Short mmCIF file of C-alpha atoms and ligand atoms in Angstrom, two decimals:
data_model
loop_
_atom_site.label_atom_id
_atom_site.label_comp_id
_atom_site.label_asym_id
_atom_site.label_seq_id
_atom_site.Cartn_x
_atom_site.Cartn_y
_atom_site.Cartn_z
CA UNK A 1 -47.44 -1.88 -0.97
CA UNK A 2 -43.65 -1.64 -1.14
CA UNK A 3 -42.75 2.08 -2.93
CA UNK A 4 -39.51 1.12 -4.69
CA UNK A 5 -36.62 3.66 -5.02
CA UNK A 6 -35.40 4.47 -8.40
CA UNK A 7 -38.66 2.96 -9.96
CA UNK A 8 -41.21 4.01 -12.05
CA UNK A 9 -43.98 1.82 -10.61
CA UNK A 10 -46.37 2.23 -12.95
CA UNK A 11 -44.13 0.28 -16.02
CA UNK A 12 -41.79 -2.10 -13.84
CA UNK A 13 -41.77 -5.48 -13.75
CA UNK A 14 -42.85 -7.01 -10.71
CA UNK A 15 -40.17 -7.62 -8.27
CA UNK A 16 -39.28 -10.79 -7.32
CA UNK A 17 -38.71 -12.55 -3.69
CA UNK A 18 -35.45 -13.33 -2.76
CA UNK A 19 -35.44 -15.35 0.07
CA UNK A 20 -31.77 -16.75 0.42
CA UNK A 21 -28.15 -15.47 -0.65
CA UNK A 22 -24.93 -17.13 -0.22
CA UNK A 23 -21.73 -15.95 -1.35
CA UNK A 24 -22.76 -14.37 -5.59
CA UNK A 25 -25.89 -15.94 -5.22
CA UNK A 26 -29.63 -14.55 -4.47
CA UNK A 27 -32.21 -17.28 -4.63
CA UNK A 28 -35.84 -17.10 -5.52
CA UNK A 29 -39.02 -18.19 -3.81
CA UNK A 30 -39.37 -20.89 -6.49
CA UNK A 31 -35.95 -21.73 -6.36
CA UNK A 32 -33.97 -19.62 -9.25
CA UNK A 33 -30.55 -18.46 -8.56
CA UNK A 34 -29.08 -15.39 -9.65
CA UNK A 35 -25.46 -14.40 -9.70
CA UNK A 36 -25.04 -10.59 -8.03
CA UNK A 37 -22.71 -8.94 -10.54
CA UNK A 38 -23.35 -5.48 -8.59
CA UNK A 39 -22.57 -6.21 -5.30
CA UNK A 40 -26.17 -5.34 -4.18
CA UNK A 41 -25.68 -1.84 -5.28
CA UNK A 42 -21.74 -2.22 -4.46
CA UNK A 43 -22.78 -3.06 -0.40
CA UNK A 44 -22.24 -6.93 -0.68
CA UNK A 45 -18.64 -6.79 -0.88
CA UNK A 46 -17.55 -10.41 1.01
CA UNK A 47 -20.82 -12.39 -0.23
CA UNK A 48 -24.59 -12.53 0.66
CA UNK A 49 -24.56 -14.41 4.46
CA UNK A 50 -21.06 -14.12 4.86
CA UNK A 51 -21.01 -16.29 8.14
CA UNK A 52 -18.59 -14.58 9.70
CA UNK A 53 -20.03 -10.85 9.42
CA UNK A 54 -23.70 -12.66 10.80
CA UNK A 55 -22.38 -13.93 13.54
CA UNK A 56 -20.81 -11.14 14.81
CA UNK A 57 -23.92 -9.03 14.46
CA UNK A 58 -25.86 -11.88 16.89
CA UNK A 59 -22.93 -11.60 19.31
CA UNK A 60 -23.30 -7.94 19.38
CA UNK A 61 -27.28 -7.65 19.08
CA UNK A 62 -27.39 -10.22 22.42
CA UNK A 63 -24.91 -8.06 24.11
CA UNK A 64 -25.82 -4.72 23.63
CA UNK A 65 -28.06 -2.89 20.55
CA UNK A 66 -27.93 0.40 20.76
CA UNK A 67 -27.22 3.10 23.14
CA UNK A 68 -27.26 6.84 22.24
CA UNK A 69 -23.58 8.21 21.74
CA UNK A 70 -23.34 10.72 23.32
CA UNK A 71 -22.94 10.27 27.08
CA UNK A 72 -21.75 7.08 25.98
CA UNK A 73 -19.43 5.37 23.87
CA UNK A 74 -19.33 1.78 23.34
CA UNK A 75 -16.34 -1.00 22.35
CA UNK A 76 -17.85 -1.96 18.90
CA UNK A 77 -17.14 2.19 17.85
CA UNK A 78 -13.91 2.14 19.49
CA UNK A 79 -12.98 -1.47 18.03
CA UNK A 80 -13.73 0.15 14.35
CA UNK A 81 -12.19 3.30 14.79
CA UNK A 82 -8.97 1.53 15.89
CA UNK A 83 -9.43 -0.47 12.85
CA UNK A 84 -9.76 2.08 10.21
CA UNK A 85 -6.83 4.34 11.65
CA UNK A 86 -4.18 1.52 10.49
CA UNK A 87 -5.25 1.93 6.94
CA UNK A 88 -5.94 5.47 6.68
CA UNK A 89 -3.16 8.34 6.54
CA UNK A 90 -2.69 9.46 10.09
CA UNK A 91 -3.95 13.43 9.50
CA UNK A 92 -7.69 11.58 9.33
CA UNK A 93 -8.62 10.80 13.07
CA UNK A 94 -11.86 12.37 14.00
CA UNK A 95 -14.41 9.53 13.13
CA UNK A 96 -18.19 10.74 13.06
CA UNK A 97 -20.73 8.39 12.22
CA UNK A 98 -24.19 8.06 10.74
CA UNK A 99 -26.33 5.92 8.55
CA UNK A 100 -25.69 6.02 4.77
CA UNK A 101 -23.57 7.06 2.24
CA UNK A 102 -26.06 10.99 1.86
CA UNK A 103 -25.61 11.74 5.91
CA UNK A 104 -21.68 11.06 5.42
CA UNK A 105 -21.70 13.49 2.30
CA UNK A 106 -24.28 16.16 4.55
CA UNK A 107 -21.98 15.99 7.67
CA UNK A 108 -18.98 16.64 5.50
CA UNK A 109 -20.88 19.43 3.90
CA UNK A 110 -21.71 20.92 6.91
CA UNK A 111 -18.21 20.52 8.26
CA UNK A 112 -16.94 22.25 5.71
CA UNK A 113 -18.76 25.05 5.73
CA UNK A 114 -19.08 25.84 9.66
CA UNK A 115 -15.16 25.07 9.70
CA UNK A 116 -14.63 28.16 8.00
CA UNK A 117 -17.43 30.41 9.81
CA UNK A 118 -16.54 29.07 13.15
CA UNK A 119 -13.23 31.08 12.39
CA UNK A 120 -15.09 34.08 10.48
CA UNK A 121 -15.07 33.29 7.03
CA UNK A 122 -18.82 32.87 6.54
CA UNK A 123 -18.68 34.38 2.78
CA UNK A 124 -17.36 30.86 1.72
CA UNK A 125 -20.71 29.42 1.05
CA UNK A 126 -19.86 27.53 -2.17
CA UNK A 127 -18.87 24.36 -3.40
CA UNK A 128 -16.61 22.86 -6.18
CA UNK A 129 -17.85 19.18 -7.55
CA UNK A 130 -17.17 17.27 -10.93
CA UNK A 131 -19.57 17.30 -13.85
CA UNK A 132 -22.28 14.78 -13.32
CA UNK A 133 -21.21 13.98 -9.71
CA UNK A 134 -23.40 11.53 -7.85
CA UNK A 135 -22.98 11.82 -3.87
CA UNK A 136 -26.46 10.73 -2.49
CA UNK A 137 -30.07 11.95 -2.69
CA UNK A 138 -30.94 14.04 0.86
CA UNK A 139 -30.81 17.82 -0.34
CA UNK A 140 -26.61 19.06 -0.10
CA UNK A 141 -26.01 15.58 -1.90
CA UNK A 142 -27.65 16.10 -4.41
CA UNK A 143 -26.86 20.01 -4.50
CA UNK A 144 -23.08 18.92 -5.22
CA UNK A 145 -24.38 17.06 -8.25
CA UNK A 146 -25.04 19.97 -10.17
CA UNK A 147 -27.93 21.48 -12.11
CA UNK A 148 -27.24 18.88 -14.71
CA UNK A 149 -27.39 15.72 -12.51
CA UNK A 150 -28.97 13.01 -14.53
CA UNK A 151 -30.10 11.90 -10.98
CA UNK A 152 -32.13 14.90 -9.48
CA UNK A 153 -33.73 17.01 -12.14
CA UNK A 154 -36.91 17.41 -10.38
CA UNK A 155 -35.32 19.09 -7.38
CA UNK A 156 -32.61 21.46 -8.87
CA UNK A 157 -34.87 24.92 -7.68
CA UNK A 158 -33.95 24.16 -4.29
CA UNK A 159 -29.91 23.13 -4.38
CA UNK A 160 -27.54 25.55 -3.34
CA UNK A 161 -24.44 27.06 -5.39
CA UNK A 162 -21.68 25.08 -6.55
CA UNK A 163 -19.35 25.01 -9.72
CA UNK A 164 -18.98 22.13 -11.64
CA UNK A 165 -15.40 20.78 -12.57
CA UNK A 166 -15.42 18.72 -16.24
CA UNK A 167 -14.25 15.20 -16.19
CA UNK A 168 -10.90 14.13 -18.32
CA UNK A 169 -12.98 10.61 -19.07
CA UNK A 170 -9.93 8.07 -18.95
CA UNK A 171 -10.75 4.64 -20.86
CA UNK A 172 -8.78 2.19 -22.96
CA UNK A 173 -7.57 4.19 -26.13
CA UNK A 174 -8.39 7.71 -24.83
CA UNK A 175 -6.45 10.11 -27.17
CA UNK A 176 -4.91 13.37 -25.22
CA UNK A 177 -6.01 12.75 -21.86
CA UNK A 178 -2.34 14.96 -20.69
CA UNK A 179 -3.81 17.91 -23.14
CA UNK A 180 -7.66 17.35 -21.61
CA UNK A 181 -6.20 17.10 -18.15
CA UNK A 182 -4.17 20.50 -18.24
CA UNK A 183 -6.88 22.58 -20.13
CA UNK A 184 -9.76 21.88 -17.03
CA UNK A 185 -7.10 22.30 -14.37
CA UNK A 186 -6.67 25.74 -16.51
CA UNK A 187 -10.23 26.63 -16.38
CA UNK A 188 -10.36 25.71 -12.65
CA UNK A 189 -7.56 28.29 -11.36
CA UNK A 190 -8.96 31.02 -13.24
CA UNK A 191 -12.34 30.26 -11.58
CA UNK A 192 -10.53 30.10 -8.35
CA UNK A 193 -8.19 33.27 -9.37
CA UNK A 194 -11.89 34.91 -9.63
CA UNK A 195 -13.54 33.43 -6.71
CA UNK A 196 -11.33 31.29 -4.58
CA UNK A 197 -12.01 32.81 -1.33
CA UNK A 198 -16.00 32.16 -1.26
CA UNK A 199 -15.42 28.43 -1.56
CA UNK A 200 -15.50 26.21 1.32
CA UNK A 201 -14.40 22.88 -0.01
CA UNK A 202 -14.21 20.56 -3.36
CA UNK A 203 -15.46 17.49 -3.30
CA UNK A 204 -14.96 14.32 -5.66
CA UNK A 205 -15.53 10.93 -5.81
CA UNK A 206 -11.59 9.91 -6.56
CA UNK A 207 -10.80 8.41 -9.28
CA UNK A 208 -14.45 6.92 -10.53
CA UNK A 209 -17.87 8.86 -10.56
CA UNK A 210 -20.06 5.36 -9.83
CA UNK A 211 -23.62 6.07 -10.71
CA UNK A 212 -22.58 9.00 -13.33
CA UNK A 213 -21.64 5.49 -15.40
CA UNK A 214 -18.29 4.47 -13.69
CA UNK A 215 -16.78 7.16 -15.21
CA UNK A 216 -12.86 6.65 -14.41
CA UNK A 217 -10.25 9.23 -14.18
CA UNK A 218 -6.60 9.58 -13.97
CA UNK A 219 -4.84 9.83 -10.25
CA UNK A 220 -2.68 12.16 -11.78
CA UNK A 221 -5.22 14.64 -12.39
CA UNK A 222 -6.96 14.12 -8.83
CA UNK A 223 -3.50 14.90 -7.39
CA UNK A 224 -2.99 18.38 -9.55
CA UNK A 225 -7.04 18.75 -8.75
CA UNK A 226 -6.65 18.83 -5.23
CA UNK A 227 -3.49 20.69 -4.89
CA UNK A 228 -4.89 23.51 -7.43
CA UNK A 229 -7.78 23.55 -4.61
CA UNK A 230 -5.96 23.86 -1.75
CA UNK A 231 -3.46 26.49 -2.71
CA UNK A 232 -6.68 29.00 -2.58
CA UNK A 233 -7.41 27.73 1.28
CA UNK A 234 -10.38 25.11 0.13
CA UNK A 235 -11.00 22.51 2.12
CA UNK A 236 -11.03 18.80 0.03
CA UNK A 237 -14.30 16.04 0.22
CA UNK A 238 -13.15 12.59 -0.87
CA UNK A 239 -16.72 10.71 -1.19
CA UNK A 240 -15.11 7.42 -0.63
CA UNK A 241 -18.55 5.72 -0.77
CA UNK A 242 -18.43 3.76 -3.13
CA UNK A 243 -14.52 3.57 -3.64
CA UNK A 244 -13.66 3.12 -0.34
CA UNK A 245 -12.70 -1.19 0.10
CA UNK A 246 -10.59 -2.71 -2.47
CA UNK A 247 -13.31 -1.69 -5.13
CA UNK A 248 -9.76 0.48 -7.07
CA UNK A 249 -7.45 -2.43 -6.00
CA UNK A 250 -6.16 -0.13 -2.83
CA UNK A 251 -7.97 -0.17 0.32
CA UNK A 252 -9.04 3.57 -0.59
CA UNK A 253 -8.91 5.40 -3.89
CA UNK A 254 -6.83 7.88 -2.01
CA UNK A 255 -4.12 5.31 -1.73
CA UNK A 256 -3.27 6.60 -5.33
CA UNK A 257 -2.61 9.99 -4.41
CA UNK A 258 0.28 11.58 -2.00
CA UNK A 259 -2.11 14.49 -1.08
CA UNK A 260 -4.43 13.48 1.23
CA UNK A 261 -7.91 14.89 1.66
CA UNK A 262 -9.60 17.12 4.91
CA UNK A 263 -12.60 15.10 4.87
CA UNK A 264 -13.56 11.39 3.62
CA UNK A 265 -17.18 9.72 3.49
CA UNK A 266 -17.23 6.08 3.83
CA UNK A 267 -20.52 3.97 3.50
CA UNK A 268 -21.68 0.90 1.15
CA UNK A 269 -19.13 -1.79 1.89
CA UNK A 270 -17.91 -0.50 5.30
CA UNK A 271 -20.46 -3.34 6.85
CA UNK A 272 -19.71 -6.07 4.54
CA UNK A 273 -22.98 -4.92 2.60
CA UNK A 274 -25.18 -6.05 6.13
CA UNK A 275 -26.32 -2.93 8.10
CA UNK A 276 -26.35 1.04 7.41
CA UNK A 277 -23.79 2.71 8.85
CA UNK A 278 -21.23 5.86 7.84
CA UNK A 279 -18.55 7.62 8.83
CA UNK A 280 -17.31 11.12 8.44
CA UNK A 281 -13.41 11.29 9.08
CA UNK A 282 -12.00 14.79 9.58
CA UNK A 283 -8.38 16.05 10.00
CA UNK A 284 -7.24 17.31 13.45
CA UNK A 285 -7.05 20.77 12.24
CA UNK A 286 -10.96 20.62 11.52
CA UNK A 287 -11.99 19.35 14.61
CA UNK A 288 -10.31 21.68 16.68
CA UNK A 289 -12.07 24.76 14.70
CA UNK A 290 -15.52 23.12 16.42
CA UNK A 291 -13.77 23.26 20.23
CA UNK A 292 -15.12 26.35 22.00
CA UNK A 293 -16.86 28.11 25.04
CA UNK A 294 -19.88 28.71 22.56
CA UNK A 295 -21.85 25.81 22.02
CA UNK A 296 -22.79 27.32 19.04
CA UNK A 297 -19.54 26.25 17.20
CA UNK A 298 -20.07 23.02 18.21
CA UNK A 299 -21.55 20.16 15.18
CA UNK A 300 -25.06 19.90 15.92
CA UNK A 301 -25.61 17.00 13.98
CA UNK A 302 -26.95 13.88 14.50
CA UNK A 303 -29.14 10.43 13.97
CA UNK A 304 -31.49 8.10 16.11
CA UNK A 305 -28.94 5.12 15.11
CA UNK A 306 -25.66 7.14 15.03
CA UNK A 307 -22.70 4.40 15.56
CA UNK A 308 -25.19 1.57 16.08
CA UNK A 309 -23.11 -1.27 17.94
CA UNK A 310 -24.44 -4.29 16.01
CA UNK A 311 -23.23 -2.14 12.41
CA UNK A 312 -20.32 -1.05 14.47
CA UNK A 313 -19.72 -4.86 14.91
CA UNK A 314 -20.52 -5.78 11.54
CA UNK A 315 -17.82 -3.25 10.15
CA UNK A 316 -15.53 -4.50 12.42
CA UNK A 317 -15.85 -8.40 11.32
CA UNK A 318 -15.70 -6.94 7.88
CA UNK A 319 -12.77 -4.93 8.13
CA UNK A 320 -10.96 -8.27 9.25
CA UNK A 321 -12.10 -9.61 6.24
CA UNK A 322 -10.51 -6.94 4.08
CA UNK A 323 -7.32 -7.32 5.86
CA UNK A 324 -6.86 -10.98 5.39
CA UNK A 325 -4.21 -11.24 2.56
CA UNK A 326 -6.24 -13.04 0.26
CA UNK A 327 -8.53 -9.89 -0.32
CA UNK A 328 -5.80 -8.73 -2.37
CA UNK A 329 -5.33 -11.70 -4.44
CA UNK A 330 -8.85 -12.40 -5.04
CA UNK A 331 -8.60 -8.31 -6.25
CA UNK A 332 -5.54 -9.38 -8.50
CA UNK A 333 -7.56 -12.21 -9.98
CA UNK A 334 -10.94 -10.51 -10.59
CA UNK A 335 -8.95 -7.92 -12.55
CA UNK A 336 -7.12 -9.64 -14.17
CA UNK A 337 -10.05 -12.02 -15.86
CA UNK A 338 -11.93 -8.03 -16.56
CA UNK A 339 -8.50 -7.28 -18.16
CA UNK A 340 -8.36 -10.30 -20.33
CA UNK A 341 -11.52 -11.00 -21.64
CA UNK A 342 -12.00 -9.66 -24.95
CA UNK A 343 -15.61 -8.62 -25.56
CA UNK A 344 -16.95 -7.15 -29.31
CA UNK A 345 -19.34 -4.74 -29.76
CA UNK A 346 -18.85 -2.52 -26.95
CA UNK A 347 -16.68 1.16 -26.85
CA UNK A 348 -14.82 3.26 -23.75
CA UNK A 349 -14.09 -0.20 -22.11
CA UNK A 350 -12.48 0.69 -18.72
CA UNK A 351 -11.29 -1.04 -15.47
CA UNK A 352 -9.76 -0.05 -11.92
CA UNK A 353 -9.49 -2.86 -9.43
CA UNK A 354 -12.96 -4.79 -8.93
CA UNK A 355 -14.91 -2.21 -11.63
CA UNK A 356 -15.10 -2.62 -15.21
CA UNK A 357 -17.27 -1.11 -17.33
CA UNK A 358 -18.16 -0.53 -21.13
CA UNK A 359 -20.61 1.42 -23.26
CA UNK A 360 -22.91 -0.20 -26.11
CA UNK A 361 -24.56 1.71 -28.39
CA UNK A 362 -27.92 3.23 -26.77
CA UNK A 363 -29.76 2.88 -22.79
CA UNK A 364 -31.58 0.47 -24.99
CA UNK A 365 -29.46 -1.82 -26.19
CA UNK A 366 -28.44 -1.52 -22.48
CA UNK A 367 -31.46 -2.66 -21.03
CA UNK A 368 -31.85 -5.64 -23.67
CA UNK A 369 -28.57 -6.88 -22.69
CA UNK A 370 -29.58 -7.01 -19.36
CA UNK A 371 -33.01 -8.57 -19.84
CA UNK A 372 -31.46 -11.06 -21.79
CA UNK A 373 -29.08 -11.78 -19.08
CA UNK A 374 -31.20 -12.05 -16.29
CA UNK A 375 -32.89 -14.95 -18.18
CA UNK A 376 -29.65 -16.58 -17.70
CA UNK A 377 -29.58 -16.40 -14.12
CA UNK A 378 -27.05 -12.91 -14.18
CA UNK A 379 -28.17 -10.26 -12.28
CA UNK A 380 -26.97 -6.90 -13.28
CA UNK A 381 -28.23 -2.95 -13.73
CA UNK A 382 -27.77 -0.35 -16.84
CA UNK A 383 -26.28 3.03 -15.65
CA UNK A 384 -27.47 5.09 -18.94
CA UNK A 385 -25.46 3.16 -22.50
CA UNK A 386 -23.44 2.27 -19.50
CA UNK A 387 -22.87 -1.73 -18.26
CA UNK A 388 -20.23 -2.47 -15.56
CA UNK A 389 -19.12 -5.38 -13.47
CA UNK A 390 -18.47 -5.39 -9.60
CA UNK A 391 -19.14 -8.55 -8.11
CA UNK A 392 -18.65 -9.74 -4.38
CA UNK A 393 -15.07 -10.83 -3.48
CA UNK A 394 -16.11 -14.54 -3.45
CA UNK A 395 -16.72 -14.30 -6.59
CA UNK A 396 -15.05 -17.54 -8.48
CA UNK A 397 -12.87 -17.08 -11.57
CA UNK A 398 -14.91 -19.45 -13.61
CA UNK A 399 -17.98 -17.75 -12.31
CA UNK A 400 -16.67 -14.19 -13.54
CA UNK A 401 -15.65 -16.24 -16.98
CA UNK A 402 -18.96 -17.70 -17.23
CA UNK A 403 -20.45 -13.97 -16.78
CA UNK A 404 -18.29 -12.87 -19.81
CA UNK A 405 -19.29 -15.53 -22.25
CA UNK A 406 -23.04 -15.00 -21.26
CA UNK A 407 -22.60 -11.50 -21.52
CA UNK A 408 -20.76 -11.83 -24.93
CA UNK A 409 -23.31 -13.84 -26.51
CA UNK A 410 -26.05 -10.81 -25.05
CA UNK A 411 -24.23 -8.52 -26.82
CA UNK A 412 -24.03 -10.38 -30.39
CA UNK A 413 -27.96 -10.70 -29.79
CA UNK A 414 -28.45 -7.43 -30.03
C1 PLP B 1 -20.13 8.10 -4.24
C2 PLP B 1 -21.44 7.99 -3.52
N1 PLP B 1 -21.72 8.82 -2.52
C3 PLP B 1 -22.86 8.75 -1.83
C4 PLP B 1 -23.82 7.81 -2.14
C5 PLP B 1 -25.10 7.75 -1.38
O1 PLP B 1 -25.10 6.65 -0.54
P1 PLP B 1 -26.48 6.10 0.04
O2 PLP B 1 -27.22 5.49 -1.09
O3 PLP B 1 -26.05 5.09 1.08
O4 PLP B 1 -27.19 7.26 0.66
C6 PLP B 1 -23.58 6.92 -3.18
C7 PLP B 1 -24.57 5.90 -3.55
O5 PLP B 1 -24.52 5.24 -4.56
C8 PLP B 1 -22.36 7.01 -3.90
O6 PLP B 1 -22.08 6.20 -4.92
#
């Protein structure tokens, strides 16, 4: 039997076989369609089959497979890497890879930390991390969640220590955000005054915590965040998992901020939603506190699959995807149909590039809407009170209008 993640086996419904998808669309054994509305769990980000991302992989998985990375290096690795350096900010250009959006947040972790003992400052074991944080499941992950993580209660005897950092919750009609903003940014430099120097870094997810219940928040107080952090010598994590893409209307979330982090985690869309595959990107000044005589001080971290050519590949006819000047449009559009749909019922509505999201009134009501809607052929998941949009890029605009009016009528059901 298939052991489901995130699923209580003993009270969920049966799953059902897909066994097509094309573009929005997952079909069923008996021939039901259903429209993705969450991106697969925000991987799918061109489409299900997107022709060009599958034949790339069956170029690659012909030509070569896999081959371990570290006597060698192959041109799929070196294709993406080139890639990604014209859209990031130039001080990101060491590119390690691994699997999934958890190894990306570990290796950061652990870069962080041996950064500063590989230059004798092995005191700062700690870590800085919003309220209600989600950055993966694997042990550190979930350790820079917090004791409080809605996510990993069962586990929190074994995480390590961190400080948690409150949220300033931005949403349409959010009174004082300026005064909520300045009062946590207080609280955080008179932590730091207290205990700056046994920190090693601060990580975020910028500018929306995705499975705390897209939880958005303003680049303004990202930017004071992160320069509040670094004037005490801490390094800064942007989990770009999930935000990395298009998914805040930039190709990164950072693209909203002038400071620039040490570290960034990409995952989830960086394959077009088709294989596993992560990267850790690290500033120069990082790497070169791993070069030494001592092999010690060097990362010794890795995966069976690390840089996989045929996800290497994949990323690659992806990222040429992205960079077609449609993506933007098609970003312009979907946002603009979240913006101007009016929808009753619902409070805290909110919405950065492809992502919007609302609350209704309980996890229940939640969970009826969604019943209701999968009945309709809409396929979408409750975070909490908590439903949100994020469908693929082909996604048509009277698809995502036909989605609101179903959804609409879900909610007056209720
Ligand atoms: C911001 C963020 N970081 C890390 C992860 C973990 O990624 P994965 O599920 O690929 O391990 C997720 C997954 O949802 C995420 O949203």
């Amino acid at each position: 039997m298939i052991w489901r993640p995130f699923t209580q086996e003993q009270t969920a419904a049966r799953p059902l076989k897909i066994v097509k998808g094309d573009g929005i669309w997952l079909y069923t054994e008996d021939g039901k369609r259903y429209a993705d509305l969450i991106s697969s769990w925000w991987v799918t980000a061109h489409g299900h089959a997107c022709p060009k991302i599958a034949a790339a992989i069956a170029q690659q998985a012909a030509t070569l497979e896999q081959v371990i990375l570290t006597a060698f290096v192959h041109q799929p690795a070196e294709n993406l890497v080139a890639r990604l350096k014209t859209v990031l900010p130039l001080s990101l250009n060491h590119f390690f890879f691994s699997d999934n959006g958890s190894t990306a947040v570990e290796v950061a972790l652990k870069i962080a930390y041996q950064y500063f003992k590989n230059q004798g400052e092995g005191q700062r074991k700690k870590y800085l991390h919003l309220e209600g944080a989600y950055h993966g499941d694997t042990y550190g992950a979930m350790s820079v969640s917090g004791s409080r993580s809605m996510y990993h209660f069962n586990f929190t005897d074994f995480f390590f220590e961190t400080a948690s950092i409150p949220v300033p919750e931005w949403y349409e009609g959010v009174e004082d955000i300026e005064a909520q903003e300045e009062h946590i940014l207080e609280q955080v430099k008179t932590l730091l005054k207290e205990e700056g120097s046994s920190f090693c870094a601060l990580i975020v997810e910028p500018l929306i915590q995705g499975a705390r219940g897209m939880i958005m928040y303003r680049p303004e107080f990202l930017e004071q965040l992160v320069t509040l952090v670094r004037s005490f010598g801490i390094l800064v994590i942007f989990d770009e998992v999930f935000t990395g893409f298009y998914r805040t209307g930039s190709c990164f979330a950072m693209d909203a901020v002038p400071t620039k982090p040490d570290l960034v985690c990409l995952s989830k869309a960086l394959t077009g939603g088709f294989l596993p595959l992560s990267l850790t990107i690290a500033t120069d000044a990082i790497y070169q506190a791993f070069l030494s005589d001592d092999p010690k001080k060097a990362l010794i971290h890795g995966h069976s699959y690390t840089g996989n050519p045929i996800a290497c590949a994949a990323a690659c006819a992806s990222f040429d995807l992205f960079r077609q000047p449609e993506t933007l449009q098609k970003v312009k559009m979907v946002n603009q149909i979240h913006r101007s749909q009016t929808l009753q019922g619902v409070s805290k509505r909110r919405t950065l590039g492809l992502v919007s999201a609302f609350d209704l009134a309980s996890p229940q009501d939640a969970k009826k809407v969604i019943e209701h809607l999968f009945e309709r052929g809409i396929f979408m998941r409750p975070l909490g009170s908590t439903l949100y949009l994020l469908p693929p890029l082909c996604i048509k605009a009277d698809e995502l209008q036909w989605v609101y009016q179903e959804l609409q009528q879900a909610i007056e059901m209720l």
